[in-house]
Short mmCIF file of C-alpha atoms in Angstrom, two decimals:
data_model
loop_
_atom_site.label_atom_id
_atom_site.label_comp_id
_atom_site.label_asym_id
_atom_site.label_seq_id
_atom_site.Cartn_x
_atom_site.Cartn_y
_atom_site.Cartn_z
CA MET A 1 -6.83 -5.07 33.38
CA THR A 2 -8.02 -1.61 32.47
CA ALA A 3 -6.12 0.02 29.63
CA PRO A 4 -3.90 2.92 30.70
CA SER A 5 -5.16 6.36 29.79
CA SER A 6 -2.23 6.85 27.43
CA PHE A 7 -3.59 4.23 25.03
CA PRO A 8 -5.08 5.74 21.87
CA ARG A 9 -8.72 5.17 21.15
CA PRO A 10 -9.50 2.08 19.08
CA ARG A 11 -10.64 4.16 16.12
CA ILE A 12 -7.54 5.20 14.23
CA SER A 13 -7.67 8.41 12.22
CA LEU A 14 -5.91 8.94 8.90
CA ARG A 15 -3.40 11.17 10.67
CA HIS A 16 -2.65 8.37 13.13
CA LEU A 17 -2.39 5.89 10.29
CA LEU A 18 0.22 7.92 8.46
CA LEU A 19 2.16 8.26 11.67
CA TRP A 20 2.47 4.52 12.10
CA PRO A 21 6.28 4.20 12.44
CA TRP A 22 6.15 6.31 15.59
CA ALA A 23 2.70 5.24 16.61
CA VAL A 24 2.73 3.61 19.98
CA THR A 25 1.82 4.54 23.48
CA SER A 26 3.62 3.80 26.69
CA PRO A 27 2.34 0.51 28.07
CA ARG A 28 2.22 -0.18 31.79
CA LYS A 29 5.35 -1.86 33.08
CA VAL A 30 4.83 -5.46 34.03
CA ALA A 31 7.43 -7.71 35.60
CA PRO A 32 9.03 -10.21 35.41
CA PRO A 33 10.51 -10.38 31.90
CA ALA A 34 8.47 -12.38 29.43
CA VAL A 35 10.09 -15.53 28.07
CA PRO A 36 9.84 -15.80 24.27
CA THR A 37 7.31 -18.24 22.89
CA LYS A 38 8.45 -21.37 21.05
CA GLU A 39 7.99 -19.62 17.71
CA GLU A 40 9.94 -16.59 18.89
CA ASP A 41 12.69 -18.77 20.35
CA GLU A 42 13.12 -20.50 17.01
CA ALA A 43 13.54 -17.16 15.27
CA ALA A 44 15.61 -15.36 17.89
CA ASP A 45 19.15 -15.96 18.99
CA SER A 46 18.68 -16.32 22.74
CA GLN A 47 22.09 -14.83 23.41
CA LEU A 48 21.03 -11.54 21.91
CA TRP A 49 18.37 -10.89 24.51
CA MET A 50 20.66 -11.63 27.44
CA PRO A 51 22.83 -8.88 28.97
CA PRO A 52 26.11 -8.67 27.04
CA PRO A 53 29.33 -9.82 28.75
CA PHE A 54 30.97 -6.44 28.10
CA LYS A 55 30.29 -2.88 29.18
CA ILE A 56 29.91 0.22 27.06
CA GLY A 57 33.28 1.39 28.37
CA ASP A 58 34.87 -1.67 26.78
CA VAL A 59 33.42 -0.72 23.41
CA ARG A 60 34.53 2.87 23.84
CA ALA A 61 38.07 1.82 24.72
CA ALA A 62 38.35 -0.25 21.53
CA ILE A 63 37.73 2.77 19.31
CA PRO A 64 40.90 4.68 18.33
CA SER A 65 41.16 8.11 19.93
CA HIS A 66 41.41 9.93 16.62
CA CYS A 67 37.95 8.68 15.64
CA TRP A 68 36.47 11.09 18.18
CA ILE A 69 38.15 14.17 16.70
CA LYS A 70 35.77 16.54 14.90
CA ASN A 71 37.22 18.49 11.99
CA PRO A 72 34.92 21.41 11.13
CA TRP A 73 36.71 22.07 7.83
CA ARG A 74 36.22 18.50 6.74
CA SER A 75 32.58 18.64 7.79
CA LEU A 76 32.08 21.87 5.84
CA SER A 77 33.71 20.29 2.79
CA TYR A 78 30.90 17.71 2.72
CA VAL A 79 28.35 20.51 2.90
CA LEU A 80 30.05 22.23 -0.03
CA ARG A 81 30.18 18.98 -2.00
CA ASP A 82 26.49 18.26 -1.50
CA ALA A 83 25.46 21.85 -2.22
CA VAL A 84 27.37 21.86 -5.51
CA ILE A 85 25.74 18.59 -6.58
CA VAL A 86 22.26 19.85 -5.67
CA VAL A 87 22.72 23.05 -7.67
CA ALA A 88 24.25 21.19 -10.63
CA LEU A 89 21.37 18.72 -10.74
CA ALA A 90 18.78 21.49 -10.56
CA LEU A 91 20.47 23.48 -13.34
CA ALA A 92 20.73 20.39 -15.55
CA ALA A 93 17.06 19.52 -15.02
CA ALA A 94 15.90 23.08 -15.69
CA ARG A 95 17.99 23.29 -18.84
CA LEU A 96 16.98 19.91 -20.27
CA ASP A 97 13.35 20.09 -19.12
CA SER A 98 12.79 16.63 -20.56
CA TRP A 99 10.39 14.01 -19.27
CA ALA A 100 13.08 11.46 -20.09
CA PHE A 101 15.33 13.13 -17.52
CA TRP A 102 12.87 14.24 -14.83
CA PRO A 103 12.53 10.80 -13.17
CA VAL A 104 16.31 10.47 -13.01
CA TYR A 105 16.54 13.95 -11.54
CA TRP A 106 13.87 13.29 -8.92
CA ILE A 107 15.60 10.19 -7.61
CA ALA A 108 19.08 11.73 -7.71
CA GLN A 109 18.04 15.04 -6.16
CA GLY A 110 15.86 13.35 -3.55
CA THR A 111 18.87 11.27 -2.56
CA MET A 112 20.93 14.44 -2.23
CA PHE A 113 18.24 16.03 -0.07
CA TRP A 114 18.57 12.95 2.15
CA ALA A 115 22.36 13.42 2.23
CA ILE A 116 21.81 17.04 3.29
CA PHE A 117 19.54 15.84 6.07
CA VAL A 118 22.28 13.50 7.34
CA LEU A 119 24.75 16.39 7.57
CA GLY A 120 22.19 18.41 9.50
CA HIS A 121 21.64 15.33 11.65
CA ASP A 122 25.37 15.43 12.49
CA CYS A 123 24.97 19.07 13.50
CA GLY A 124 22.14 18.06 15.82
CA HIS A 125 24.33 15.46 17.52
CA GLY A 126 27.26 17.86 17.83
CA SER A 127 29.45 15.56 15.74
CA PHE A 128 29.77 18.18 12.99
CA SER A 129 32.11 20.33 15.09
CA ASN A 130 32.85 21.35 18.66
CA SER A 131 31.27 24.74 18.06
CA VAL A 132 27.63 24.97 19.13
CA TRP A 133 26.97 28.10 17.10
CA LEU A 134 28.48 26.57 13.94
CA ASN A 135 26.45 23.38 14.42
CA ASN A 136 23.25 25.37 14.88
CA LEU A 137 23.96 27.70 11.95
CA VAL A 138 24.74 24.92 9.49
CA GLY A 139 22.00 22.72 10.91
CA HIS A 140 19.39 25.43 10.34
CA LEU A 141 20.58 26.14 6.81
CA LEU A 142 20.56 22.47 5.83
CA HIS A 143 17.38 21.31 7.54
CA SER A 144 15.31 24.40 6.77
CA SER A 145 16.18 23.99 3.09
CA ILE A 146 14.43 20.59 3.10
CA LEU A 147 11.56 21.65 5.41
CA VAL A 148 12.74 20.09 8.65
CA PRO A 149 12.53 22.19 11.85
CA TYR A 150 16.08 21.81 13.08
CA HIS A 151 15.83 22.24 16.84
CA GLY A 152 12.42 20.61 17.13
CA TRP A 153 13.70 17.52 15.35
CA ARG A 154 17.08 17.64 17.13
CA ILE A 155 15.48 17.51 20.58
CA SER A 156 13.10 14.64 19.83
CA HIS A 157 15.88 12.72 18.08
CA LYS A 158 18.02 13.09 21.18
CA THR A 159 15.19 11.46 23.15
CA HIS A 160 15.20 8.60 20.63
CA HIS A 161 18.92 8.00 21.12
CA GLN A 162 18.70 8.19 24.91
CA ASN A 163 15.94 5.57 24.98
CA HIS A 164 16.62 3.38 21.95
CA GLY A 165 15.04 -0.06 22.19
CA ASN A 166 12.77 0.96 25.09
CA VAL A 167 9.10 0.19 24.39
CA ASP A 168 7.96 2.74 26.99
CA LYS A 169 10.25 5.68 26.29
CA ASP A 170 11.64 5.50 22.74
CA GLU A 171 10.55 8.34 20.49
CA SER A 172 10.50 6.76 17.06
CA TRP A 173 10.15 3.40 15.33
CA TYR A 174 9.02 1.53 18.40
CA PRO A 175 6.34 -1.17 18.25
CA LEU A 176 2.63 -1.27 18.89
CA THR A 177 1.54 -3.24 21.90
CA GLU A 178 -0.90 -6.06 21.21
CA LYS A 179 -3.74 -4.23 22.97
CA VAL A 180 -3.34 -1.18 20.74
CA TYR A 181 -2.97 -3.36 17.66
CA ARG A 182 -6.14 -5.34 18.40
CA GLY A 183 -8.04 -2.09 18.83
CA MET A 184 -7.41 -1.08 15.22
CA ASP A 185 -9.93 -1.91 12.52
CA SER A 186 -8.83 -4.33 9.80
CA THR A 187 -8.49 -1.64 7.12
CA SER A 188 -6.19 0.45 9.31
CA ARG A 189 -4.05 -2.58 10.07
CA LYS A 190 -3.64 -3.44 6.39
CA MET A 191 -2.75 0.12 5.41
CA ARG A 192 -0.39 0.52 8.33
CA PHE A 193 1.68 -2.40 7.11
CA THR A 194 1.35 -1.79 3.37
CA ALA A 195 3.90 0.16 1.32
CA PRO A 196 4.13 3.00 0.43
CA PHE A 197 2.17 4.37 3.42
CA PRO A 198 4.96 3.66 5.95
CA LEU A 199 7.35 5.70 3.80
CA LEU A 200 5.26 8.87 3.93
CA ALA A 201 4.98 9.36 7.69
CA PHE A 202 7.74 11.82 8.56
CA PRO A 203 6.06 15.18 7.78
CA VAL A 204 2.92 14.23 9.69
CA TYR A 205 5.04 13.07 12.62
CA LEU A 206 6.73 16.46 12.69
CA TRP A 207 3.36 18.18 12.95
CA TYR A 208 1.51 15.88 15.31
CA ARG A 209 4.06 13.51 16.85
CA SER A 210 2.75 10.01 17.59
CA PRO A 211 -0.76 8.87 18.46
CA GLY A 212 -1.03 8.71 22.22
CA LYS A 213 1.61 11.38 22.61
CA GLU A 214 0.97 15.10 22.54
CA GLY A 215 3.05 17.75 20.91
CA SER A 216 4.36 19.21 17.69
CA HIS A 217 7.92 19.80 16.56
CA PHE A 218 6.91 23.32 15.54
CA LEU A 219 5.32 24.59 18.77
CA PRO A 220 7.56 25.85 21.58
CA SER A 221 4.74 25.07 24.02
CA SER A 222 4.80 21.38 23.04
CA SER A 223 5.32 18.80 25.77
CA LEU A 224 8.28 17.59 23.72
CA PHE A 225 10.35 20.49 24.98
CA HIS A 226 11.65 21.84 28.25
CA PRO A 227 11.13 25.55 29.06
CA ASN A 228 14.77 26.38 28.30
CA GLU A 229 14.35 24.92 24.79
CA LYS A 230 11.37 27.00 23.72
CA GLN A 231 13.40 29.82 22.18
CA ASP A 232 15.43 27.37 20.09
CA VAL A 233 12.25 25.73 18.81
CA ALA A 234 10.72 29.11 17.94
CA ILE A 235 13.82 30.07 15.93
CA SER A 236 13.67 26.81 13.97
CA THR A 237 9.97 27.26 13.25
CA VAL A 238 10.66 30.78 11.93
CA CYS A 239 13.41 29.39 9.66
CA TRP A 240 11.08 26.65 8.42
CA SER A 241 8.37 29.23 7.74
CA ALA A 242 10.83 31.39 5.82
CA MET A 243 11.60 28.45 3.54
CA VAL A 244 7.89 27.86 2.94
CA LEU A 245 7.42 31.54 2.05
CA LEU A 246 10.38 31.34 -0.33
CA LEU A 247 8.85 28.35 -2.11
CA LEU A 248 5.50 30.14 -2.36
CA PHE A 249 7.25 33.20 -3.80
CA LEU A 250 9.08 31.08 -6.37
CA ALA A 251 5.81 29.39 -7.31
CA TRP A 252 4.20 32.82 -7.79
CA VAL A 253 7.09 34.05 -9.98
CA PHE A 254 7.81 30.91 -12.02
CA GLY A 255 4.62 28.93 -11.59
CA PRO A 256 3.82 26.02 -9.29
CA LEU A 257 4.76 23.27 -11.77
CA PRO A 258 8.48 24.14 -12.03
CA VAL A 259 8.70 24.36 -8.24
CA LEU A 260 6.94 21.02 -7.91
CA LYS A 261 9.27 19.36 -10.43
CA LEU A 262 12.49 20.93 -9.16
CA TYR A 263 11.78 20.81 -5.42
CA GLY A 264 8.50 19.13 -4.47
CA VAL A 265 9.03 15.68 -5.95
CA PRO A 266 12.69 15.43 -4.76
CA ASN A 267 11.52 16.38 -1.29
CA LEU A 268 9.03 13.51 -1.40
CA VAL A 269 11.83 11.13 -2.44
CA PHE A 270 13.89 12.44 0.48
CA ILE A 271 11.03 11.67 2.90
CA MET A 272 10.83 8.13 1.56
CA TRP A 273 14.58 7.71 1.96
CA LEU A 274 14.41 8.92 5.55
CA ASP A 275 11.57 6.60 6.50
CA LEU A 276 13.11 3.62 4.71
CA VAL A 277 16.55 4.02 6.25
CA THR A 278 15.46 4.81 9.78
CA TYR A 279 12.92 1.97 9.82
CA LEU A 280 15.42 -0.62 8.60
CA HIS A 281 17.96 0.43 11.21
CA HIS A 282 15.56 -0.85 13.86
CA HIS A 283 13.59 -3.56 12.03
CA GLY A 284 13.92 -6.36 9.52
CA HIS A 285 16.69 -8.56 10.86
CA GLY A 286 16.47 -12.23 9.94
CA GLN A 287 16.30 -13.17 13.62
CA LYS A 288 13.85 -11.41 15.88
CA LEU A 289 15.50 -8.83 18.09
CA PRO A 290 14.33 -7.84 21.57
CA TRP A 291 12.60 -4.70 22.80
CA TYR A 292 12.91 -3.86 26.47
CA ARG A 293 10.98 -2.38 29.36
CA GLY A 294 11.79 -1.54 32.97
CA LYS A 295 14.93 -2.87 34.59
CA GLU A 296 15.78 -5.07 31.62
CA TRP A 297 16.51 -2.00 29.51
CA SER A 298 19.89 -0.30 29.50
CA TYR A 299 21.49 2.16 27.13
CA LEU A 300 23.92 -0.50 25.92
CA ARG A 301 21.31 -3.25 25.43
CA GLY A 302 18.99 -0.89 23.60
CA GLY A 303 21.77 0.31 21.32
CA LEU A 304 22.76 -3.24 20.45
CA THR A 305 19.33 -3.89 18.95
CA THR A 306 20.01 -1.39 16.17
CA LEU A 307 21.22 -2.63 12.80
CA ASP A 308 23.88 -1.64 10.31
CA ARG A 309 22.89 -1.61 6.63
CA ASP A 310 24.89 -1.65 3.42
CA TYR A 311 23.68 0.73 0.72
CA GLY A 312 26.25 0.04 -1.97
CA TRP A 313 27.19 3.17 -3.88
CA ILE A 314 24.87 5.19 -1.68
CA ASN A 315 27.06 4.65 1.40
CA ASN A 316 29.38 7.47 0.44
CA ILE A 317 26.60 9.69 -0.87
CA HIS A 318 24.62 9.67 2.36
CA HIS A 319 27.68 9.86 4.59
CA ASP A 320 27.88 6.28 5.87
CA ILE A 321 24.67 6.54 7.88
CA GLY A 322 24.43 2.75 7.51
CA THR A 323 27.06 2.34 10.28
CA HIS A 324 24.24 2.70 12.75
CA VAL A 325 25.18 0.59 15.78
CA ILE A 326 28.26 2.58 16.75
CA HIS A 327 26.48 5.80 15.82
CA HIS A 328 23.65 4.97 18.23
CA LEU A 329 26.03 4.11 21.04
CA PHE A 330 28.36 7.06 20.41
CA PRO A 331 26.58 9.78 18.40
CA GLN A 332 29.46 12.18 19.05
CA ILE A 333 31.67 10.37 16.52
CA PRO A 334 31.80 12.20 13.15
CA HIS A 335 30.26 10.28 10.28
CA TYR A 336 33.57 10.08 8.40
CA ASN A 337 35.07 8.04 11.25
CA LEU A 338 32.18 5.64 11.81
CA VAL A 339 33.42 2.92 9.45
CA GLU A 340 36.81 2.76 11.19
CA ALA A 341 35.21 2.94 14.63
CA THR A 342 32.84 0.09 13.74
CA ARG A 343 35.69 -2.06 12.46
CA ALA A 344 37.65 -1.46 15.67
CA ALA A 345 34.72 -2.28 17.95
CA LYS A 346 33.65 -5.53 16.29
CA HIS A 347 35.97 -7.75 18.31
CA VAL A 348 34.37 -6.45 21.52
CA LEU A 349 30.80 -6.65 20.25
CA GLY A 350 31.25 -10.20 18.98
CA SER A 351 27.95 -11.86 18.08
CA TYR A 352 26.05 -8.81 19.35
CA TYR A 353 27.11 -7.11 16.14
CA ARG A 354 25.22 -8.38 13.11
CA GLU A 355 27.01 -7.99 9.80
CA PRO A 356 24.79 -6.27 7.24
CA GLU A 357 23.84 -8.03 4.05
CA LYS A 358 26.17 -6.92 1.28
CA SER A 359 24.54 -4.70 -1.28
CA SER A 360 24.86 -4.52 -5.03
CA PRO A 361 25.80 -1.07 -6.35
CA LEU A 362 22.21 0.03 -5.69
CA PRO A 363 20.50 -1.27 -2.52
CA PHE A 364 17.44 -2.87 -4.11
CA HIS A 365 17.68 -5.76 -1.62
CA LEU A 366 16.38 -3.44 1.10
CA PHE A 367 12.91 -3.35 -0.39
CA ALA A 368 12.54 -7.10 0.12
CA ILE A 369 13.66 -6.70 3.73
CA LEU A 370 11.18 -3.88 4.25
CA LEU A 371 8.28 -5.84 2.80
CA ARG A 372 9.17 -8.92 4.85
CA SER A 373 9.25 -6.88 8.05
CA LEU A 374 5.89 -5.30 7.26
CA ARG A 375 4.47 -8.80 6.83
CA ILE A 376 5.68 -10.21 10.15
CA ASP A 377 6.56 -7.39 12.60
CA HIS A 378 3.13 -6.33 13.81
CA PHE A 379 3.07 -5.94 17.59
CA VAL A 380 4.71 -6.87 20.89
CA SER A 381 3.21 -8.29 24.06
CA ASP A 382 1.53 -5.95 26.54
CA GLU A 383 3.41 -7.69 29.33
CA GLY A 384 7.01 -8.48 30.06
CA ASP A 385 10.25 -6.53 30.16
CA VAL A 386 11.82 -8.44 27.25
CA VAL A 387 9.49 -8.71 24.27
CA PHE A 388 9.74 -9.64 20.59
CA TYR A 389 7.70 -8.72 17.57
CA GLN A 390 4.82 -11.09 16.89
CA THR A 391 2.87 -11.74 13.70
CA ASP A 392 -0.85 -11.45 13.11
CA PRO A 393 -1.64 -14.60 11.04
CA GLN A 394 -4.74 -12.99 9.56
CA LEU A 395 -2.83 -9.97 8.29
CA GLN A 396 -0.01 -12.16 7.01
CA GLY A 397 -2.59 -14.32 5.24
CA ALA A 398 -3.99 -11.24 3.54
CA TRP A 399 -0.48 -10.48 2.23
CA HIS A 400 -0.11 -13.98 0.78
CA HIS A 401 -3.57 -13.84 -0.78
CA LYS A 402 -2.75 -10.48 -2.39
CA SER A 403 0.60 -11.73 -3.73
CA ASN A 404 -1.12 -14.74 -5.29
#
């Protein structure tokens, strides 16, 4: 069968390599659904790739009505809290200016940048408040401050939510097909599945999107956007550019090194947080989870393949983003009600909800889950409407050889 024109060329550029979490093209739909292999069946709970016995309305009805209420003052209080912490950390680091403290500052401030992103993420979903102008104002202030184009990201993230778990249509963190995977050279494969490269992809994705897909989050003319969205995208790009100019001005006044230490390194930590968290919300479960195509996909089935994660002390810091299943199904629910909403919906979800592994105060266990997933989650079949991640034995063997 001739490869569809949307497949990327076999030679993978460095830009494509860094984009790996989003790097996949839309394979041609083939029916009927593929039955898992013996190895996949041993690893997967067969119930989880069958249509659930409940409807999304049943899940919605189980969630208390007050969980849907958006309190703008409460949302703004989290913005104030995070802003105060960010300023306090920066002042402490500038005052101490000690290499004994800088690493602590970078991790702490990078985590706060990630928390700021999550609040802007709520603005993008409209769960921050019922006011569109307030959501957009706060969203621009928060995301521009950490070099994220608010509307450009908001629109593509909406596409991700609308098509979660769909190999053809999902926007982020969806798998390579086997044909695309086999077309990569061995070096590209190894780097694609070797930390820390997967944790550095987000900025390049913003600029160039995914291999096989055209567009940029900064260009109003991008195919990512509809004509009526172009003005919003242009405004966000201007805000992003203003932040870049501010950083350049500060570097000219105070020197590039202070700006790098106070802002640049924390921003890099934030990027790694974002890639780590978003990847693990869609990968790394102990049992293989399905990806769908065609008629087998539905909004509910796709949402049920997402995963909750426990981050220990970080749960409160990054606004309970680990309650990801209910968030994906109902992104309108404010983050401060997600824990209660999840608890209420569990009896409906039953075995389709997978309890997250409990974390110690700091979520170091997630690194082991990440590395395991990178070792075994390599590609999905080119055919079939229900597919599971498969492992390249040669690449897995290279991992074992390196660890020994």
